[in-house]
Short mmCIF file of C-alpha atoms in Angstrom, two decimals:
data_model
loop_
_atom_site.label_atom_id
_atom_site.label_comp_id
_atom_site.label_asym_id
_atom_site.label_seq_id
_atom_site.Cartn_x
_atom_site.Cartn_y
_atom_site.Cartn_z
CA MET A 1 -0.69 24.56 7.85
CA ARG A 2 -1.82 21.76 5.80
CA ASN A 3 -1.98 18.31 6.15
CA TYR A 4 -0.14 16.06 4.80
CA GLU A 5 0.72 12.58 4.82
CA VAL A 6 4.10 10.92 5.30
CA ALA A 7 4.65 7.40 4.76
CA PHE A 8 8.54 5.35 5.91
CA ILE A 9 9.81 2.57 5.40
CA VAL A 10 12.34 1.65 8.03
CA HIS A 11 14.99 -1.69 8.34
CA PRO A 12 12.70 -4.54 9.10
CA ASP A 13 15.76 -6.01 11.62
CA LEU A 14 16.17 -2.79 14.08
CA ASP A 15 14.91 -3.63 17.38
CA ASP A 16 12.17 -1.99 18.90
CA THR A 17 13.86 0.57 20.36
CA ALA A 18 16.36 1.48 18.05
CA PHE A 19 12.37 1.30 16.33
CA GLN A 20 10.69 3.69 18.10
CA GLU A 21 13.62 6.01 18.17
CA VAL A 22 13.61 6.14 14.07
CA ILE A 23 10.05 7.82 14.76
CA ASP A 24 10.78 9.59 17.58
CA ARG A 25 12.81 11.01 15.72
CA VAL A 26 10.67 12.03 12.16
CA LYS A 27 8.20 13.36 14.86
CA GLY A 28 10.75 15.70 16.35
CA TRP A 29 11.52 17.21 13.34
CA ILE A 30 7.49 17.71 12.62
CA THR A 31 6.95 19.55 15.96
CA ASP A 32 10.72 21.91 15.89
CA GLY A 33 9.29 22.57 12.46
CA GLY A 34 5.75 24.11 13.79
CA GLY A 35 3.82 21.18 12.54
CA LYS A 36 2.24 18.91 14.61
CA ILE A 37 1.33 14.93 14.24
CA THR A 38 -2.72 13.87 14.04
CA ASN A 39 -2.28 10.07 14.17
CA VAL A 40 0.18 7.97 14.02
CA ASP A 41 0.07 4.51 12.26
CA LEU A 42 2.16 1.33 12.14
CA TRP A 43 1.21 -1.45 9.99
CA GLY A 44 4.72 -3.56 11.36
CA ASN A 45 6.82 -5.55 9.31
CA ARG A 46 5.56 -6.06 5.50
CA LYS A 47 6.88 -7.49 1.90
CA LEU A 48 8.14 -5.18 -0.17
CA ALA A 49 7.43 -4.66 -3.25
CA TYR A 50 11.10 -4.77 -4.88
CA GLU A 51 14.26 -6.04 -2.79
CA ILE A 52 15.93 -2.12 -1.48
CA ARG A 53 18.92 -2.56 0.27
CA LYS A 54 19.10 -6.36 -0.12
CA GLN A 55 15.87 -6.15 2.33
CA THR A 56 12.83 -7.77 1.45
CA GLU A 57 10.67 -6.72 4.90
CA GLY A 58 10.64 -3.68 5.94
CA GLN A 59 8.46 -1.26 9.05
CA TYR A 60 5.66 0.93 7.96
CA ILE A 61 4.59 4.05 9.36
CA ILE A 62 1.94 6.23 8.48
CA MET A 63 1.66 9.92 9.56
CA GLN A 64 -0.85 12.10 9.45
CA THR A 65 0.86 15.46 10.08
CA GLU A 66 -0.19 19.31 9.95
CA MET A 67 2.43 21.56 8.55
CA GLU A 68 3.42 24.74 6.49
CA PRO A 69 4.74 23.58 2.94
CA THR A 70 8.52 25.35 3.63
CA PHE A 71 8.71 23.18 5.34
CA PHE A 72 8.42 20.77 3.41
CA GLY A 73 12.32 20.73 2.01
CA GLU A 74 13.37 20.06 5.38
CA LEU A 75 11.72 17.43 6.13
CA GLU A 76 12.34 16.09 2.60
CA ARG A 77 16.08 16.32 3.28
CA ASN A 78 16.33 14.53 7.10
CA LEU A 79 14.52 11.69 6.38
CA LYS A 80 16.95 11.19 2.81
CA LEU A 81 19.70 11.07 6.02
CA GLN A 82 18.16 8.59 8.33
CA GLU A 83 20.06 5.98 7.29
CA SER A 84 17.09 3.50 8.67
CA ILE A 85 15.13 4.95 6.51
CA MET A 86 14.92 2.75 3.11
CA ARG A 87 12.09 4.27 2.04
CA PHE A 88 9.66 7.51 2.08
CA MET A 89 6.81 10.00 0.46
CA ILE A 90 5.22 12.67 1.09
CA SER A 91 1.60 13.34 -0.07
CA SER A 92 -1.09 16.45 0.94
CA ALA A 93 -4.63 15.31 2.61
CA ASN A 94 -6.20 17.95 1.26
CA LEU A 95 -8.15 15.33 -1.61
CA GLN A 96 -11.65 17.09 -2.04
CA ILE A 97 -13.41 15.01 -4.02
CA GLU A 98 -16.60 16.73 -6.12
CA THR A 99 -19.59 14.54 -6.92
CA PRO A 100 -20.96 15.17 -10.44
CA LYS A 101 -24.67 17.59 -10.36
CA LYS A 102 -26.94 15.13 -11.58
CA GLU A 103 -29.83 17.09 -13.95
#
């Protein structure tokens, strides 16, 4: 399993229950695919850099996950089909930073 960061922006007009349902649905997709969620960070309502679907704000969610690379495509397809998710990004969180050796 690899570490991934799943970031997505949810429509700002959703009430609390609908917002939580979207988060639970994404969590369900990940766990049903054999992955696990290590952290969920709710950033709340933020101003967008540019207008998306005539909206200037969105609710930001960042999830730290562990999942198989083969599940990546299915998760991406599910996120695209979810109407309340305006944008999403899945990135690898396996960063290894090399420090330069002093001679």
